[in-house]
Amino acid sequence: MMASSSNSIRNSNEIMNMGFSERALSAAGAAFLSAIIVNPLDVAKEGFRKLWRGTSASLALSVPTVGIYLPCYDIFCNLMEEYSSQNAPSMTPYVPLVAGSVARSLACISCYPVELARTRMQAFKDTHSGKRPPGVWKTLVEVITTNRSTNNLQSSLHSFRFLWTGLGAQLARDVPFSAICWTTLEPVRRQLLVMSGDRTSPVAVLGANFSAGFVAGSLAAAFTCPLDVAKTRRQIEKDQVRALKMTTRQTLVEIWRDGGMKGLFMGVGPRVARAGPSVGIVVSFYEVVKYVLHNRKHHHVVAETQQ
C-alpha cells in the first residue's frame, strides 16, 4: 500500500508507528506458516516421505530471515516514500525496489549459515538404508571442523568463513528476486485494494496481499531461476577450495556449458510453484496479523482514554 493512498493499511500513521517487535512478530508467524505449508514443494523431486526433509532447517531459517526482512522493508519503504514524496516525487515508484533490495541483503547476510545448512540437508543423499540427514547444528559443525586444519586463530577464522560459502550467489539471486517481487507486488496490491472498494476490511487486505504476492513471487522466481541454480550448485560443492574461488558468473557459464538453457532453468516449475504461494502466504499473513495487532492496540488506547 503506497503513501499516496491515505486509507492504505500499511502506510496509515498508526501502522507506521508500530514497533519493530510487533512487525517482527507478524513476520515470524507468517514465516512459520509458509515453511510448514510450502516446504514440500521445495523438495518435490524426492519421495513422499522425504517431502518435509529440511523443514526444521526451513523454520530455523525463515523465522529469523523474514523477521528481519519484512519489518526492515516496511520501515525503509515508509521512510523512503515519505522523503521522496516531499523531495523527489518522480522517484517514489522506485522505492519498493530499493527498500526490498536493502532489506533482503541485511536478512541474507545475517542468516546465511542456516541457509547453507538447509540446502545441504535437502541435497543429502542416503548412503545407508534408513539413514537420516544431519540436523542444522550438526551440518554447520561439520562444515567448520572439516575445514579446520589446526587450532590456531587464523585457521579457526578461515574455517568459519566457509559458513558463508556461496553468499555472493545467494545475494545475486535474492536481491533481484526481492527487487522484482516488490516492484510488482506494490502496484498490483494497491490496484486490488482500490477494486475491492474497502481497504480497511481484513478480508480485502488478505485477498489483495495474497493475490499480489502470488503473482509477484511467481514472476520473480521465473526470472531469477538461473541464479537459484547457480546458488545451489555452489552450496553443495564438496571441494571447499573450489567453492571459495567460484563466482556466480563462472558458475552460470559452467551450467550453460553443461546443460544450455535447459540447465539454467532446471527446476523452474517447482521453484515457481513454491515461490508464488510462499510469497502470497507470507505477505498476506504478515499484513493481516499486523492489522489485527494494530486494531487491538488502538481499541485498548481508546478504552483507556474513555475511562
XYZ file of C-alpha atoms in Angstrom:
307
model
C 0.000 0.000 0.000
C 1.573 3.232 -1.157
C 1.962 6.561 0.624
C -0.326 8.249 -1.906
C -3.248 6.175 -0.581
C -4.390 7.829 2.637
C -6.618 4.875 3.515
C -3.874 2.323 2.905
C -3.413 -0.156 5.740
C 0.370 -0.324 5.580
C 1.052 3.401 5.486
C -1.560 4.727 7.885
C 0.024 6.864 10.591
C -0.796 4.307 13.274
C 0.712 1.418 11.335
C 3.841 3.434 10.557
C 4.299 3.958 14.302
C 4.207 0.250 15.083
C 7.310 -1.002 16.806
C 9.865 -3.318 15.214
C 8.938 -6.087 17.675
C 5.293 -6.044 16.555
C 6.309 -6.193 12.911
C 8.807 -8.960 13.647
C 6.153 -10.997 15.472
C 3.836 -10.711 12.487
C 6.634 -11.706 10.116
C 7.749 -14.661 12.243
C 4.234 -16.070 12.280
C 3.998 -15.663 8.519
C 7.334 -17.403 8.023
C 6.325 -20.331 10.250
C 3.091 -20.877 8.342
C 4.799 -20.638 4.970
C 7.587 -23.073 5.871
C 5.138 -25.739 7.041
C 2.837 -25.447 4.026
C 5.274 -24.754 1.200
C 8.460 -26.630 2.155
C 7.378 -29.884 0.403
C 7.301 -28.003 -2.910
C 10.953 -27.099 -2.410
C 11.963 -30.769 -2.451
C 9.244 -32.019 -4.811
C 11.627 -34.276 -6.750
C 12.150 -36.549 -3.688
C 9.810 -39.297 -2.451
C 6.640 -38.506 -0.457
C 8.186 -39.435 2.890
C 11.042 -37.051 2.186
C 8.865 -34.068 1.241
C 9.350 -32.470 4.660
C 13.112 -33.095 4.693
C 14.767 -29.894 5.837
C 11.567 -28.423 7.318
C 13.310 -27.860 10.662
C 16.054 -26.012 8.809
C 13.451 -24.074 6.839
C 11.865 -22.954 10.092
C 15.243 -22.130 11.624
C 15.991 -20.060 8.542
C 12.691 -18.472 7.594
C 11.607 -17.232 11.025
C 14.676 -15.026 11.682
C 15.119 -14.151 7.991
C 11.547 -12.999 7.452
C 11.562 -11.484 10.943
C 14.357 -9.200 9.751
C 13.310 -8.849 6.122
C 9.677 -7.708 6.245
C 9.952 -5.268 9.178
C 13.044 -3.699 7.587
C 11.286 -3.451 4.233
C 8.272 -1.860 5.902
C 10.351 0.695 7.779
C 12.655 1.511 4.841
C 9.717 1.792 2.463
C 7.754 4.107 4.744
C 10.739 6.379 5.360
C 11.776 6.461 1.703
C 8.231 7.131 0.486
C 7.795 9.953 2.969
C 11.098 11.515 1.904
C 10.615 11.040 -1.839
C 7.037 12.334 -1.821
C 8.280 15.597 -0.329
C 11.609 15.973 -2.112
C 11.627 13.811 -5.257
C 8.130 12.636 -6.269
C 9.421 11.139 -9.522
C 11.499 8.633 -7.522
C 8.597 7.296 -5.432
C 7.781 4.391 -7.826
C 11.324 3.063 -7.324
C 11.092 2.983 -3.523
C 9.895 -0.665 -3.305
C 12.815 -1.769 -5.479
C 15.416 -0.057 -3.289
C 13.784 -0.879 0.048
C 13.311 -4.523 -0.930
C 16.897 -4.887 -2.110
C 18.429 -3.362 1.019
C 16.175 -5.254 3.425
C 16.828 -8.575 1.686
C 20.587 -8.005 1.735
C 20.540 -7.459 5.503
C 18.434 -10.561 6.078
C 20.573 -12.774 3.804
C 23.884 -11.784 5.351
C 22.568 -12.248 8.890
C 21.045 -15.700 8.384
C 23.132 -17.203 5.591
C 24.815 -20.045 7.571
C 21.405 -21.570 8.268
C 20.543 -21.252 4.572
C 23.725 -23.162 3.778
C 22.741 -25.909 6.228
C 19.216 -26.108 4.818
C 20.447 -26.538 1.257
C 22.911 -29.250 2.284
C 20.270 -31.077 4.281
C 17.883 -31.087 1.322
C 20.631 -32.283 -1.023
C 21.675 -35.039 1.391
C 21.875 -38.468 -0.235
C 21.341 -41.533 1.908
C 24.383 -43.797 1.847
C 22.720 -46.418 4.046
C 19.120 -47.529 4.168
C 17.142 -45.544 6.717
C 19.902 -43.035 7.388
C 18.620 -39.572 8.177
C 20.249 -36.315 7.130
C 22.105 -34.441 9.890
C 20.397 -31.575 11.664
C 21.108 -27.872 11.237
C 23.646 -27.634 14.068
C 25.492 -30.827 13.118
C 25.657 -29.737 9.487
C 27.216 -26.391 10.438
C 29.680 -28.024 12.831
C 30.765 -30.442 10.096
C 31.375 -27.566 7.696
C 33.654 -25.888 10.258
C 35.533 -28.942 11.533
C 36.106 -30.393 8.061
C 37.989 -27.269 7.030
C 39.958 -26.645 10.240
C 43.483 -27.938 9.889
C 44.909 -26.536 13.149
C 43.632 -24.935 16.329
C 45.200 -21.531 15.805
C 43.102 -18.394 15.455
C 43.788 -17.888 11.752
C 42.644 -21.407 10.914
C 39.531 -21.006 13.046
C 38.549 -17.763 11.337
C 39.240 -19.341 7.944
C 37.013 -22.317 8.759
C 34.160 -20.066 9.873
C 34.428 -18.312 6.536
C 33.073 -21.471 4.906
C 29.744 -20.845 6.637
C 29.240 -18.009 4.153
C 30.279 -20.068 1.124
C 28.053 -19.039 -1.763
C 26.791 -15.845 -0.116
C 27.562 -13.930 -3.302
C 25.365 -16.297 -5.296
C 22.660 -16.015 -2.649
C 22.682 -12.219 -2.848
C 22.857 -12.361 -6.636
C 19.637 -14.364 -6.562
C 17.729 -12.879 -3.637
C 18.350 -9.174 -4.257
C 17.000 -9.238 -7.854
C 14.184 -11.519 -6.675
C 13.229 -9.047 -3.970
C 13.517 -6.068 -6.326
C 11.298 -7.702 -8.958
C 8.883 -9.001 -6.335
C 8.189 -5.731 -4.533
C 8.198 -3.637 -7.714
C 5.436 -5.933 -8.998
C 3.627 -6.526 -5.719
C 3.063 -2.939 -4.605
C 1.142 -1.640 -7.664
C -0.825 -4.901 -8.000
C -1.747 -4.843 -4.310
C -2.748 -1.185 -4.485
C -4.924 -1.754 -7.552
C -6.644 -4.766 -5.997
C -7.430 -2.782 -2.861
C -8.911 0.006 -4.989
C -11.034 -2.541 -6.863
C -12.251 -4.096 -3.603
C -13.732 -0.765 -2.520
C -12.882 -1.352 1.152
C -9.210 -1.025 2.001
C -9.787 -1.444 5.736
C -11.539 -4.825 5.595
C -9.396 -7.762 6.824
C -10.814 -9.912 4.022
C -9.864 -7.314 1.421
C -6.380 -6.959 2.911
C -5.899 -10.739 2.934
C -7.161 -11.241 -0.604
C -5.251 -8.348 -2.132
C -1.969 -9.258 -0.452
C -2.178 -12.976 -1.229
C -3.081 -12.384 -4.874
C -0.415 -9.729 -5.378
C 2.175 -11.837 -3.554
C 1.332 -14.907 -5.613
C 1.738 -13.048 -8.913
C 4.874 -11.181 -7.841
C 6.538 -14.253 -6.331
C 5.873 -16.365 -9.412
C 7.298 -13.770 -11.809
C 10.345 -13.098 -9.651
C 11.049 -16.830 -9.283
C 10.858 -17.435 -13.030
C 13.203 -14.556 -13.892
C 15.800 -15.453 -11.242
C 15.782 -19.238 -11.740
C 19.304 -19.372 -13.308
C 20.687 -17.541 -10.275
C 18.978 -20.042 -7.971
C 20.548 -22.938 -9.882
C 23.967 -21.284 -9.538
C 23.450 -20.706 -5.817
C 22.508 -24.321 -5.196
C 25.462 -25.662 -7.179
C 27.886 -23.540 -5.164
C 26.366 -24.518 -1.826
C 26.579 -28.267 -2.461
C 30.094 -28.119 -3.898
C 32.195 -30.600 -1.902
C 35.585 -29.134 -2.825
C 35.704 -26.216 -0.391
C 38.746 -24.611 -2.006
C 36.986 -24.585 -5.348
C 33.765 -23.385 -3.702
C 35.512 -20.312 -2.287
C 37.042 -19.447 -5.659
C 33.864 -19.906 -7.687
C 31.942 -16.815 -8.747
C 28.326 -16.559 -9.794
C 29.352 -15.697 -13.345
C 31.708 -18.676 -13.586
C 29.035 -20.977 -12.196
C 26.464 -19.741 -14.711
C 28.940 -20.306 -17.546
C 29.552 -23.869 -16.321
C 25.835 -24.548 -16.121
C 25.336 -23.190 -19.645
C 28.202 -25.300 -20.933
C 26.861 -28.452 -19.281
C 23.156 -28.075 -19.989
C 22.457 -24.953 -22.026
C 19.194 -23.089 -21.472
C 17.599 -26.219 -20.037
C 20.312 -26.369 -17.402
C 19.888 -22.706 -16.452
C 16.153 -23.161 -15.928
C 16.338 -26.594 -14.351
C 13.613 -26.903 -11.727
C 11.856 -23.691 -12.758
C 8.440 -25.356 -12.416
C 8.790 -26.414 -8.748
C 10.538 -23.126 -7.957
C 7.681 -21.029 -9.355
C 5.119 -23.358 -7.767
C 6.782 -22.798 -4.403
C 7.552 -19.079 -4.640
C 4.071 -17.934 -5.682
C 2.123 -19.338 -2.729
C 5.037 -18.762 -0.361
C 5.187 -15.023 -1.046
C 1.397 -14.824 -1.039
C 1.121 -16.565 2.338
C 3.924 -14.603 3.978
C 2.836 -11.167 2.795
C -0.892 -11.662 3.404
C -0.440 -13.229 6.844
C 2.053 -10.529 7.799
C -0.273 -7.715 6.808
C -3.344 -9.259 8.443
C -1.576 -10.008 11.751
C -0.087 -6.527 11.726
C -3.567 -5.155 11.086
C -5.052 -7.168 13.978
C -2.274 -6.103 16.369
C -2.797 -2.502 15.362
C -6.560 -2.676 15.922
C -6.135 -4.369 19.304
C -3.689 -1.668 20.385
C -5.959 1.056 19.020
C -9.032 -0.249 20.841
C -7.010 -0.570 24.047
C -5.887 3.054 23.788
C -9.461 4.209 23.081
C -10.778 2.248 26.073
C -8.191 3.779 28.388
C -8.997 7.255 27.066
C -12.698 6.819 27.740
C -12.151 5.670 31.310
